[in-house]
PDB file of N, CA and C in Angstrom:
ATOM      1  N   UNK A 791     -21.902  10.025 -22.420  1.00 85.00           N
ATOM      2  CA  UNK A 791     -21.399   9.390 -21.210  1.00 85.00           C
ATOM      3  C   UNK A 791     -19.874   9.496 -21.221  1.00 85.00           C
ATOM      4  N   UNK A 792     -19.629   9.857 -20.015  1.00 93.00           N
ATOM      5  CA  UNK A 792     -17.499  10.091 -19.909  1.00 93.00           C
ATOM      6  C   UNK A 792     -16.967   8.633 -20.185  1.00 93.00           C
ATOM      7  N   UNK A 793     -15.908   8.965 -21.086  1.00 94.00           N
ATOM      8  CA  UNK A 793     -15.267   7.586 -21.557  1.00 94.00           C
ATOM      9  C   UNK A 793     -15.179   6.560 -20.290  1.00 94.00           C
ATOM     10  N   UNK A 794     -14.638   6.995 -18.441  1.00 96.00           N
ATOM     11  CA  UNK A 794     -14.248   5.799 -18.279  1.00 96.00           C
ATOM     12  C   UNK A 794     -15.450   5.241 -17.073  1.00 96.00           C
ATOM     13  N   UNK A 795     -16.634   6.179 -17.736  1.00 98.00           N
ATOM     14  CA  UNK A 795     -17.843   5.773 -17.067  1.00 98.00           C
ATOM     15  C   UNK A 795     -18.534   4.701 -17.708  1.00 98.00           C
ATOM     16  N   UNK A 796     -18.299   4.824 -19.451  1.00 98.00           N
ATOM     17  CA  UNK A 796     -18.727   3.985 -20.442  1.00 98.00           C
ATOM     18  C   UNK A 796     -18.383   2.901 -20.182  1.00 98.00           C
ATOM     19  N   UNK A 797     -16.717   2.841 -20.097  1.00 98.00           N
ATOM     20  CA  UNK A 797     -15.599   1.721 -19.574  1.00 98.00           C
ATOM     21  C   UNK A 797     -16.509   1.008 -18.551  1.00 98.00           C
ATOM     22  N   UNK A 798     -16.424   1.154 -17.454  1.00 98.00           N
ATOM     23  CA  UNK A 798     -17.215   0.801 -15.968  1.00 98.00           C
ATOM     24  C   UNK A 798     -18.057   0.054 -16.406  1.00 98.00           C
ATOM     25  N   UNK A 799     -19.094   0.328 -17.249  1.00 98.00           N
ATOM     26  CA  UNK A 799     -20.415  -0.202 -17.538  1.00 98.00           C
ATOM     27  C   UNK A 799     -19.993  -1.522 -18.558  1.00 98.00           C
ATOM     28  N   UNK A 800     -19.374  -0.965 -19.245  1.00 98.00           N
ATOM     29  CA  UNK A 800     -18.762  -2.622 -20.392  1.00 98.00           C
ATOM     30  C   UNK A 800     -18.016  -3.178 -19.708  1.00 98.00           C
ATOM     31  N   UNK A 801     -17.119  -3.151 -18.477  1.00 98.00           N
ATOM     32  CA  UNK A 801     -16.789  -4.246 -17.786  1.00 98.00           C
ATOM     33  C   UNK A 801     -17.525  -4.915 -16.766  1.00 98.00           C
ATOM     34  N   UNK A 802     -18.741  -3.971 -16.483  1.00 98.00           N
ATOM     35  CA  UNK A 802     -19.603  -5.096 -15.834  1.00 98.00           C
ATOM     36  C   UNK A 802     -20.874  -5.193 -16.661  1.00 98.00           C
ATOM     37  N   UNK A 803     -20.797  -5.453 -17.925  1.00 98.00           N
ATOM     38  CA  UNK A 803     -21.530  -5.893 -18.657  1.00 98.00           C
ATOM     39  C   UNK A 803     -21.270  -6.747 -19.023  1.00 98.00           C
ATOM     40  N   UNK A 804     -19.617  -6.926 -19.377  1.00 98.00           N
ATOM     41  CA  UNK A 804     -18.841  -8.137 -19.496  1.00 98.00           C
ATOM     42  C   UNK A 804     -18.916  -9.596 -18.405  1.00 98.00           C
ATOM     43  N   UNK A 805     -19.150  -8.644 -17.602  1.00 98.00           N
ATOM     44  CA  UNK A 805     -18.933 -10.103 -16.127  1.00 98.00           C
ATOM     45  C   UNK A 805     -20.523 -10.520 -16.314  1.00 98.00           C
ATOM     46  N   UNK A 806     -21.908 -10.221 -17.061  1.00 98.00           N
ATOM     47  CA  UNK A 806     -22.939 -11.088 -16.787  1.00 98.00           C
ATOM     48  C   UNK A 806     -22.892 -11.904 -17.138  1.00 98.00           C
ATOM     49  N   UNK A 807     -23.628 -12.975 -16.493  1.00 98.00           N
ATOM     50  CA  UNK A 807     -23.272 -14.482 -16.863  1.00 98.00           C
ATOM     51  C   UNK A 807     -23.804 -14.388 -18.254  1.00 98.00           C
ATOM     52  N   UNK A 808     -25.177 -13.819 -18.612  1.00 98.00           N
ATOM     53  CA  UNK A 808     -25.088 -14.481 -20.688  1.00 98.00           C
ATOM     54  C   UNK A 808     -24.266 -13.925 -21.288  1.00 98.00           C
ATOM     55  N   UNK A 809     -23.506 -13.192 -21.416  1.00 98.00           N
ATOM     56  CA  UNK A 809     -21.962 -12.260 -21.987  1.00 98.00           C
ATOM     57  C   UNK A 809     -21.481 -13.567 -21.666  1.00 98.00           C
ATOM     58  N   UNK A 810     -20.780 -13.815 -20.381  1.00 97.00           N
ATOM     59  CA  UNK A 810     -20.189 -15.412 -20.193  1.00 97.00           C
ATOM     60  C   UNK A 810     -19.868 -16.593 -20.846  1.00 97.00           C
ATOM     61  N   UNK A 811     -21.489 -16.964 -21.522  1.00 96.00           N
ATOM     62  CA  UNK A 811     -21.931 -17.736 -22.171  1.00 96.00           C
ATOM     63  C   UNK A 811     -21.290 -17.686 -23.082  1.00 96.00           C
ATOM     64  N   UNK A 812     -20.534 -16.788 -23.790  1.00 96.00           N
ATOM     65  CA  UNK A 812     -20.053 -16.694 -25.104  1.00 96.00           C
ATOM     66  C   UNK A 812     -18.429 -17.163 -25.356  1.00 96.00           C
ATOM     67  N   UNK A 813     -18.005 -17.301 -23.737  1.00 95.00           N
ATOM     68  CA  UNK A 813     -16.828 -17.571 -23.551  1.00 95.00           C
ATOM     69  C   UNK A 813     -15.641 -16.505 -24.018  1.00 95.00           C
ATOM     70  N   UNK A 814     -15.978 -15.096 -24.561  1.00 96.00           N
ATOM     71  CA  UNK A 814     -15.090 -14.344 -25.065  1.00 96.00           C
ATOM     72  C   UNK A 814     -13.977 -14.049 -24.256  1.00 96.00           C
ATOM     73  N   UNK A 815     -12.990 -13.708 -24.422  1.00 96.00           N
ATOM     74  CA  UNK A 815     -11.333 -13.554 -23.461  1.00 96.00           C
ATOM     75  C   UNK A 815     -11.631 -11.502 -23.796  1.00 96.00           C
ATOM     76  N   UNK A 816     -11.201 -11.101 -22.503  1.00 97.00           N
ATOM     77  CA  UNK A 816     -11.186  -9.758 -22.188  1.00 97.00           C
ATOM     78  C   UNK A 816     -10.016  -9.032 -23.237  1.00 97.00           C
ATOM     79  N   UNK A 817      -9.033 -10.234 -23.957  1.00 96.00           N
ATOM     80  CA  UNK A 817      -8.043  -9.239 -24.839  1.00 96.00           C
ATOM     81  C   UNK A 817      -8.615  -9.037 -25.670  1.00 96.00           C
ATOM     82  N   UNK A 818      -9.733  -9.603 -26.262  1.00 96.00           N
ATOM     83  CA  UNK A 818     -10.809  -9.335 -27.952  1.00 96.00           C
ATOM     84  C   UNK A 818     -10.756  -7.867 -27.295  1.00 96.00           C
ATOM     85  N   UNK A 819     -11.104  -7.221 -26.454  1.00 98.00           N
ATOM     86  CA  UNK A 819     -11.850  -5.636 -26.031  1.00 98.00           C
ATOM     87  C   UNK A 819     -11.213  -4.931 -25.494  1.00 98.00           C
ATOM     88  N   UNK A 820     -10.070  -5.146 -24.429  1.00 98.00           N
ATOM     89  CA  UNK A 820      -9.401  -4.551 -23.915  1.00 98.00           C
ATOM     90  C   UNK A 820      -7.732  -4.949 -23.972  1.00 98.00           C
ATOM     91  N   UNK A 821      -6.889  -3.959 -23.791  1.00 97.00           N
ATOM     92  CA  UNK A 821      -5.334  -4.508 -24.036  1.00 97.00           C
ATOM     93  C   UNK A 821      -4.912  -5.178 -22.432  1.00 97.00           C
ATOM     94  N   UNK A 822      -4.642  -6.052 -22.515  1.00 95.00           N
ATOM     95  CA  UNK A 822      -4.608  -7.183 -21.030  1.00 95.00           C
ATOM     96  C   UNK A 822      -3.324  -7.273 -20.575  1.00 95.00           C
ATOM     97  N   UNK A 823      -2.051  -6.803 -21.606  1.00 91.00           N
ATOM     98  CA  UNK A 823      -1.230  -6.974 -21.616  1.00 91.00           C
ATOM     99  C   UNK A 823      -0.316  -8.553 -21.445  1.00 91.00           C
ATOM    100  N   UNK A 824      -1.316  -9.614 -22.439  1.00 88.00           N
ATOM    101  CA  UNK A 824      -1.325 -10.687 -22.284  1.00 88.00           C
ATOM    102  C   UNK A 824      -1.535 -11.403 -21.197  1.00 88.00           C
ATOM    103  N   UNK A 825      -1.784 -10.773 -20.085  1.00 89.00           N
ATOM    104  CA  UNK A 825      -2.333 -11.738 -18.879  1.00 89.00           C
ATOM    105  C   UNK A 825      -3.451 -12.733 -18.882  1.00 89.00           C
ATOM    106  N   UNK A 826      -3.353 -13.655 -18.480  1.00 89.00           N
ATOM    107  CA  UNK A 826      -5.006 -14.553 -19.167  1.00 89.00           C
ATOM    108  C   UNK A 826      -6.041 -14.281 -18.016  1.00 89.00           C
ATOM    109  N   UNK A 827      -5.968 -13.900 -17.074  1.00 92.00           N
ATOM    110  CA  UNK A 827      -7.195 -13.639 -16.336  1.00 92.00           C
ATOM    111  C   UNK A 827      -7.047 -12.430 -15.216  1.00 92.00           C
ATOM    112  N   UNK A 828      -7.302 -11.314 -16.571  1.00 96.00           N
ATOM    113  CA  UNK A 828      -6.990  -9.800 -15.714  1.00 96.00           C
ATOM    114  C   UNK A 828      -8.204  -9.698 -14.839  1.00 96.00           C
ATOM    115  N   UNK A 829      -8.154  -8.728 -13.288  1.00 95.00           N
ATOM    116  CA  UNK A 829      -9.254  -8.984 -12.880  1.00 95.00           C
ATOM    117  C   UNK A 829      -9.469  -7.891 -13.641  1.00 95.00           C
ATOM    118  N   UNK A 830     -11.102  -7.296 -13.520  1.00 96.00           N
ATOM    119  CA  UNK A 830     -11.614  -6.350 -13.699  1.00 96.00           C
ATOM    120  C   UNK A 830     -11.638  -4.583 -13.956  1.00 96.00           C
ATOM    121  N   UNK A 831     -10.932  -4.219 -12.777  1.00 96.00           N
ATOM    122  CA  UNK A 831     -10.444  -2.963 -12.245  1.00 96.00           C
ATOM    123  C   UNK A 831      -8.916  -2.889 -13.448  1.00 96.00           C
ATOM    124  N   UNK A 832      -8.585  -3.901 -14.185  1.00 96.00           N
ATOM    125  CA  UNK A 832      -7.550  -3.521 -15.155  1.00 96.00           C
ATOM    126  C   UNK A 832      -7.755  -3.141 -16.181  1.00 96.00           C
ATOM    127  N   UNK A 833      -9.284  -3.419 -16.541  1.00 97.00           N
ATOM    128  CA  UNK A 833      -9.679  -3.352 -17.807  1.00 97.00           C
ATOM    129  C   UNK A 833      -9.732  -2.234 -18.233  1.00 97.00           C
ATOM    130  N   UNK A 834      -8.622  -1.266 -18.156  1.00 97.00           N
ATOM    131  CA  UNK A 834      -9.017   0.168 -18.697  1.00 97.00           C
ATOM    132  C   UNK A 834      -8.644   0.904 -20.031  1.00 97.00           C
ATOM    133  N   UNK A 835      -8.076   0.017 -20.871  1.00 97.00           N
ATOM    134  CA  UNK A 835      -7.610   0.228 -22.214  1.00 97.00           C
ATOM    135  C   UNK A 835      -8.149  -0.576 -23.281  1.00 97.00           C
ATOM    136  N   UNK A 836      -9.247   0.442 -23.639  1.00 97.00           N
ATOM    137  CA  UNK A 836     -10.110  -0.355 -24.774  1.00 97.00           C
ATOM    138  C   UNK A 836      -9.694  -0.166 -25.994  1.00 97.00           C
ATOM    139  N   UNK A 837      -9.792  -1.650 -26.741  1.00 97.00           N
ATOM    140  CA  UNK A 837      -9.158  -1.868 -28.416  1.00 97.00           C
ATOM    141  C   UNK A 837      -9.898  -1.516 -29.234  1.00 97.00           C
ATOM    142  N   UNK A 838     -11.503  -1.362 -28.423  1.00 98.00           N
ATOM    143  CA  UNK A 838     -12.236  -1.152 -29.514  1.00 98.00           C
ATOM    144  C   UNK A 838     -12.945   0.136 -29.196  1.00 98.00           C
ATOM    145  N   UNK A 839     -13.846   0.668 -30.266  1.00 98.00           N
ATOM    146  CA  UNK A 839     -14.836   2.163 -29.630  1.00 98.00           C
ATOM    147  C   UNK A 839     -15.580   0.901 -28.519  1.00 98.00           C
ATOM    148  N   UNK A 840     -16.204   1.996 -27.230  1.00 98.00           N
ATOM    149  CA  UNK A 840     -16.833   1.775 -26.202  1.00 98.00           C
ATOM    150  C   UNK A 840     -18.037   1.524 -26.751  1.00 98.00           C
ATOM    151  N   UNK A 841     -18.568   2.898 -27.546  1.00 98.00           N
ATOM    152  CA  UNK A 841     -19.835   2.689 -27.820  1.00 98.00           C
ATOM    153  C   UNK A 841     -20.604   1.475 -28.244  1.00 98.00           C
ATOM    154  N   UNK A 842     -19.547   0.748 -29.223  1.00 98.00           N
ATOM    155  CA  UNK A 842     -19.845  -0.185 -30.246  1.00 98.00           C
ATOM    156  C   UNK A 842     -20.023  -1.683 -29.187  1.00 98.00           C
ATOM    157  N   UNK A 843     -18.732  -1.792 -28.385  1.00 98.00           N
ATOM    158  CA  UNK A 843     -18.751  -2.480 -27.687  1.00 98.00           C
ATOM    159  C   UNK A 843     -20.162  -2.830 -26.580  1.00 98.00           C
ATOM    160  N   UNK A 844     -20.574  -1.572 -25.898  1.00 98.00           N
ATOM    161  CA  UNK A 844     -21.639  -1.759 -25.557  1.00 98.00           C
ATOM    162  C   UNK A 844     -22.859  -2.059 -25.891  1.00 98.00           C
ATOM    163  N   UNK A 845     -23.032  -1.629 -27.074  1.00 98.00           N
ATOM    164  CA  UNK A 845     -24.054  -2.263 -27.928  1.00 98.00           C
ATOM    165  C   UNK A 845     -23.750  -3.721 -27.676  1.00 98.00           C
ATOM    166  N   UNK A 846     -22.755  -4.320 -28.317  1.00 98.00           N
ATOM    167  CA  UNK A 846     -22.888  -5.659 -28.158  1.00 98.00           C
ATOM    168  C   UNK A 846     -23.072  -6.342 -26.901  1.00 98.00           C
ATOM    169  N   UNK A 847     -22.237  -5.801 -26.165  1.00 98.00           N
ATOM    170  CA  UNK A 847     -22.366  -6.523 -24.546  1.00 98.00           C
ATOM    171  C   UNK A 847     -24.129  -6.137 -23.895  1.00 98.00           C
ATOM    172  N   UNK A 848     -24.412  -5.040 -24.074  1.00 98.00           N
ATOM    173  CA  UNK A 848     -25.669  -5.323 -23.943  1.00 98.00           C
ATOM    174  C   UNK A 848     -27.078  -6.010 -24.448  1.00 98.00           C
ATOM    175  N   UNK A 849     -26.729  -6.356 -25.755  1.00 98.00           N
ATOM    176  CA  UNK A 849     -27.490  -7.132 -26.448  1.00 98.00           C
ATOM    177  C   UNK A 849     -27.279  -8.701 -26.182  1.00 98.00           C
ATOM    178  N   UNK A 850     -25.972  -9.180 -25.652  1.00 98.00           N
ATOM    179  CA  UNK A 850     -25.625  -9.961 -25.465  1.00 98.00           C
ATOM    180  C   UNK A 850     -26.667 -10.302 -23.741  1.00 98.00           C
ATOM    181  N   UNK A 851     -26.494  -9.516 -23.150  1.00 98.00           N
ATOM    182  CA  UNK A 851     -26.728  -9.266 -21.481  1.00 98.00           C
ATOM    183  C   UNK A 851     -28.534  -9.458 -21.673  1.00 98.00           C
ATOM    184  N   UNK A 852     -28.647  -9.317 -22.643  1.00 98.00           N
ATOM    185  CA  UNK A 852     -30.227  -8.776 -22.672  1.00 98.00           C
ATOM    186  C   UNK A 852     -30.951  -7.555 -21.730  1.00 98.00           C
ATOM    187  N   UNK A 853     -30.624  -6.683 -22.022  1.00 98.00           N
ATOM    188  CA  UNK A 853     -30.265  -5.544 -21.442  1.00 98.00           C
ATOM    189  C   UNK A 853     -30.210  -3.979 -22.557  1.00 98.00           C
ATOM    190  N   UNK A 854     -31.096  -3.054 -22.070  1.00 98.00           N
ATOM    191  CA  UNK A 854     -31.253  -1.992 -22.998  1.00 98.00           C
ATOM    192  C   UNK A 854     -29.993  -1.189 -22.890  1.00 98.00           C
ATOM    193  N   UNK A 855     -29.384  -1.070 -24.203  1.00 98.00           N
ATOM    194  CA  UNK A 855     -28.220  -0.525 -24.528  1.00 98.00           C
ATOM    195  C   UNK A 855     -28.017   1.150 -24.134  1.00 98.00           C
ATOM    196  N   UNK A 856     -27.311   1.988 -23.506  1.00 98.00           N
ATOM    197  CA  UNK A 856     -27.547   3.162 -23.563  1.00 98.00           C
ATOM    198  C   UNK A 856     -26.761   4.148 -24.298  1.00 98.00           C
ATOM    199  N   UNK A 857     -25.942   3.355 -25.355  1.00 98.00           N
ATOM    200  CA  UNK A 857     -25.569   3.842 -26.957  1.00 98.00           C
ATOM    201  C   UNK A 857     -25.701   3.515 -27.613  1.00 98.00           C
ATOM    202  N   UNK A 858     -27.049   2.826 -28.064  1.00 98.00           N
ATOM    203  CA  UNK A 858     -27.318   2.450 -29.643  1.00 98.00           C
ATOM    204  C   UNK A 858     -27.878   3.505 -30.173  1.00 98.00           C
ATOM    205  N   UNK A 859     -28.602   4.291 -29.454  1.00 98.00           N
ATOM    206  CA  UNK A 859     -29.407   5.732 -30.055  1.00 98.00           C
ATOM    207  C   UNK A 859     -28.363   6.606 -30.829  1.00 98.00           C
ATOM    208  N   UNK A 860     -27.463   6.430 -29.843  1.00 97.00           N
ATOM    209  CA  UNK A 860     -26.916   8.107 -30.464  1.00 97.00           C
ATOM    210  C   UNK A 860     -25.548   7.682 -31.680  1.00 97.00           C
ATOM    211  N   UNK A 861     -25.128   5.728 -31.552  1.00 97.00           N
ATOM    212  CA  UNK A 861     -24.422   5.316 -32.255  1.00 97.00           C
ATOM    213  C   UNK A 861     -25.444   5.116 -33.897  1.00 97.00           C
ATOM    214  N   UNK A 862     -26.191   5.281 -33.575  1.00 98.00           N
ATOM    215  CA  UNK A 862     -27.243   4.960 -34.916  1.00 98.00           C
ATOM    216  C   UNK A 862     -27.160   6.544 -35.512  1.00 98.00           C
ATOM    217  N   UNK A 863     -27.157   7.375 -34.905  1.00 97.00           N
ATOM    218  CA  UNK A 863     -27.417   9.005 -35.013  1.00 97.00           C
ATOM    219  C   UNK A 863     -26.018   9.316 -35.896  1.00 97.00           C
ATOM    220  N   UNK A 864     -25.252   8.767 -35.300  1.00 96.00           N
ATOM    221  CA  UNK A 864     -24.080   9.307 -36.009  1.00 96.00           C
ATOM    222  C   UNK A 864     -23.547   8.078 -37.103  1.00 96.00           C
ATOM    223  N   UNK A 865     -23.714   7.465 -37.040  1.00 96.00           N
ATOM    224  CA  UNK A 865     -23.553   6.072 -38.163  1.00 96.00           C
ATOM    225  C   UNK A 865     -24.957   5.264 -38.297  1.00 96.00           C
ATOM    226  N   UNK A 866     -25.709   5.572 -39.173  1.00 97.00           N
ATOM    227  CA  UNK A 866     -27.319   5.032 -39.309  1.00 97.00           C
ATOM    228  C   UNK A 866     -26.744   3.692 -39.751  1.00 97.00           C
ATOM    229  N   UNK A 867     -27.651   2.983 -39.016  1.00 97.00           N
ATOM    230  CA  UNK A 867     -27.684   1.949 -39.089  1.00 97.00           C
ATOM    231  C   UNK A 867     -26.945   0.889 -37.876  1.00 97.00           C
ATOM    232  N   UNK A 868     -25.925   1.466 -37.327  1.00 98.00           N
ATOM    233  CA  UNK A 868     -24.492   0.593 -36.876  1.00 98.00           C
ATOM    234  C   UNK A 868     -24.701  -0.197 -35.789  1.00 98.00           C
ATOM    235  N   UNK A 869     -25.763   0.503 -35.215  1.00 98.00           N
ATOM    236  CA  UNK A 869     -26.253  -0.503 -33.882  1.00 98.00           C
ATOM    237  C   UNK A 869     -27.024  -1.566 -33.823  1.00 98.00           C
ATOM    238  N   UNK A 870     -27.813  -1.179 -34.950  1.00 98.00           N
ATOM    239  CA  UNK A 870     -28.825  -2.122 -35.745  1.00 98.00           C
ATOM    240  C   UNK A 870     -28.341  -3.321 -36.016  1.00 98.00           C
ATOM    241  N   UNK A 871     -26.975  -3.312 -36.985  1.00 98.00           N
ATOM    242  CA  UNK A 871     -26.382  -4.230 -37.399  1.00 98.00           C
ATOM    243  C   UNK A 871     -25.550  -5.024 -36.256  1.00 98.00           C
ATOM    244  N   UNK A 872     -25.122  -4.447 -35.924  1.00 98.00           N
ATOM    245  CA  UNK A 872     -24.178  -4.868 -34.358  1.00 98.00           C
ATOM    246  C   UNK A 872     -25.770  -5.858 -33.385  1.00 98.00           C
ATOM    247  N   UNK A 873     -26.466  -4.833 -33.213  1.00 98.00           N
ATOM    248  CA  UNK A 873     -27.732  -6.444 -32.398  1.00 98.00           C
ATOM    249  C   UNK A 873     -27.982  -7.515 -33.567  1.00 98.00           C
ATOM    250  N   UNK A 874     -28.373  -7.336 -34.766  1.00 98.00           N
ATOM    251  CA  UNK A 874     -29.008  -8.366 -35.839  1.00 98.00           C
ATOM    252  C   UNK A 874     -27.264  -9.404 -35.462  1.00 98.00           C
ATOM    253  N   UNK A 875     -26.487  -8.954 -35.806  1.00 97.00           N
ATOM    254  CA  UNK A 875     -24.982 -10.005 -35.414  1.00 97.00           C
ATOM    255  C   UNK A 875     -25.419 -11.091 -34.850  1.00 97.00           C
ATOM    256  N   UNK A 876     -25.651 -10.515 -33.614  1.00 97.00           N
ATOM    257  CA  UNK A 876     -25.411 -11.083 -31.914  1.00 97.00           C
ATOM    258  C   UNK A 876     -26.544 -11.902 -32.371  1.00 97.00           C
ATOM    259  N   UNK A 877     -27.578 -12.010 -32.721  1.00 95.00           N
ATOM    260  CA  UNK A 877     -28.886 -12.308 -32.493  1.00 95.00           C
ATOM    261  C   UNK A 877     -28.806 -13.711 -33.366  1.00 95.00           C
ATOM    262  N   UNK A 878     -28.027 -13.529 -34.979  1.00 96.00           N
ATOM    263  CA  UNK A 878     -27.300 -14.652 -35.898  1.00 96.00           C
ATOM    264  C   UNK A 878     -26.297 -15.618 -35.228  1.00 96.00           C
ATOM    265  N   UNK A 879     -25.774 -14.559 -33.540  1.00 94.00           N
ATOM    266  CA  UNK A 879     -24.828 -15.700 -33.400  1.00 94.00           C
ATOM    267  C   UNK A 879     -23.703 -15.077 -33.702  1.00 94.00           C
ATOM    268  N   UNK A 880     -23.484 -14.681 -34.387  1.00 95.00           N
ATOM    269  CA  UNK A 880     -22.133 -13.653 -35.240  1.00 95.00           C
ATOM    270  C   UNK A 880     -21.798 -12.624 -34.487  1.00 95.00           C
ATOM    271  N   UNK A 881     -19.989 -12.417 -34.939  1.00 95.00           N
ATOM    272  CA  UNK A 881     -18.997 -11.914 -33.954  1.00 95.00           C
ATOM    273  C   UNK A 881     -19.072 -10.536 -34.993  1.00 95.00           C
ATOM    274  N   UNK A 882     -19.147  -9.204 -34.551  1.00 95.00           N
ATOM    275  CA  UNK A 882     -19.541  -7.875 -35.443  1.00 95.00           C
ATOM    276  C   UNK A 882     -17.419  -7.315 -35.723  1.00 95.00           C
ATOM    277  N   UNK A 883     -17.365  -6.888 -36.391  1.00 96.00           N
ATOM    278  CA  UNK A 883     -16.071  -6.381 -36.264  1.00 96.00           C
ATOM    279  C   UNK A 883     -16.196  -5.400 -35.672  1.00 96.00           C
ATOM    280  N   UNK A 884     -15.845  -4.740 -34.886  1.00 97.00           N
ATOM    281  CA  UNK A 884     -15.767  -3.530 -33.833  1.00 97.00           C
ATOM    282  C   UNK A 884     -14.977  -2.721 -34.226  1.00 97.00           C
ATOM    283  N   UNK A 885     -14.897  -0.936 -34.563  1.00 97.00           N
ATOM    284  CA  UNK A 885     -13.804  -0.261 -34.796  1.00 97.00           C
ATOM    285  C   UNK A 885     -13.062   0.067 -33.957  1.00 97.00           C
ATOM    286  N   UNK A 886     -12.493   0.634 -34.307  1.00 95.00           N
ATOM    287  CA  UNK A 886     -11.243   1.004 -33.048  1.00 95.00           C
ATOM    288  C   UNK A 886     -11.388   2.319 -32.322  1.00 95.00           C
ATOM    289  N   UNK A 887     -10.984   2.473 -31.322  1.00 89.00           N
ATOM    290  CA  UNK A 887     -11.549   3.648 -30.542  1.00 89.00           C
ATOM    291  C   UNK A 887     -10.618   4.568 -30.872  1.00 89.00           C
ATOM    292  N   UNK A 888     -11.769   5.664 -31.398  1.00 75.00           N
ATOM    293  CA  UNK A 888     -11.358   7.535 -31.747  1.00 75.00           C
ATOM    294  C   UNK A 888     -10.356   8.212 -30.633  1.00 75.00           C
TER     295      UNK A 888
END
């Protein structure tokens, strides 16, 4: 998936209300440039890999992820661990985007 198609999808994965629930601030994921309530359409500089991110936001969303396959393919295991997190409750450390 094109990076800022990936983007698109984790910021409105971000806006579902159970993502919500978690109360997370958009600078954990994206650079906000300290603003406290960027709208949406700013969110275009991600801190972390996309992939990883989506995993979580979709596990969070309850919602089938459409990079855990190929994030597992290239790092066995990583997506796995990233849902078991979410599922404990627990915040995953996210790498940083390639």
């Amino acid at each position: 998936m094109p990076h800022d198609k990936l983007n698109r999808r984790c910021v409105e994965l971000f806006q579902h209300p159970d993502v919500q629930l978690h109360c997370w601030h958009p600078r954990m994921f994206w650079e906000t440039r300290m603003k406290e309530n960027p709208a949406p359409e700013e969110l275009t500089e991600p801190k972390v890999d996309l992939r990883e991110l989506e995993v979580l936001l979709a596990e969070s969303a309850h919602v089938p992820s459409v990079c855990a396959e190929e994030l597992n393919q290239e790092d066995p295991g990583r997506a796995d661990l990233i849902r078991h997190m979410v599922h404990r409750g627990e915040m995953p450390y996210l790498h940083r985007p390639h």
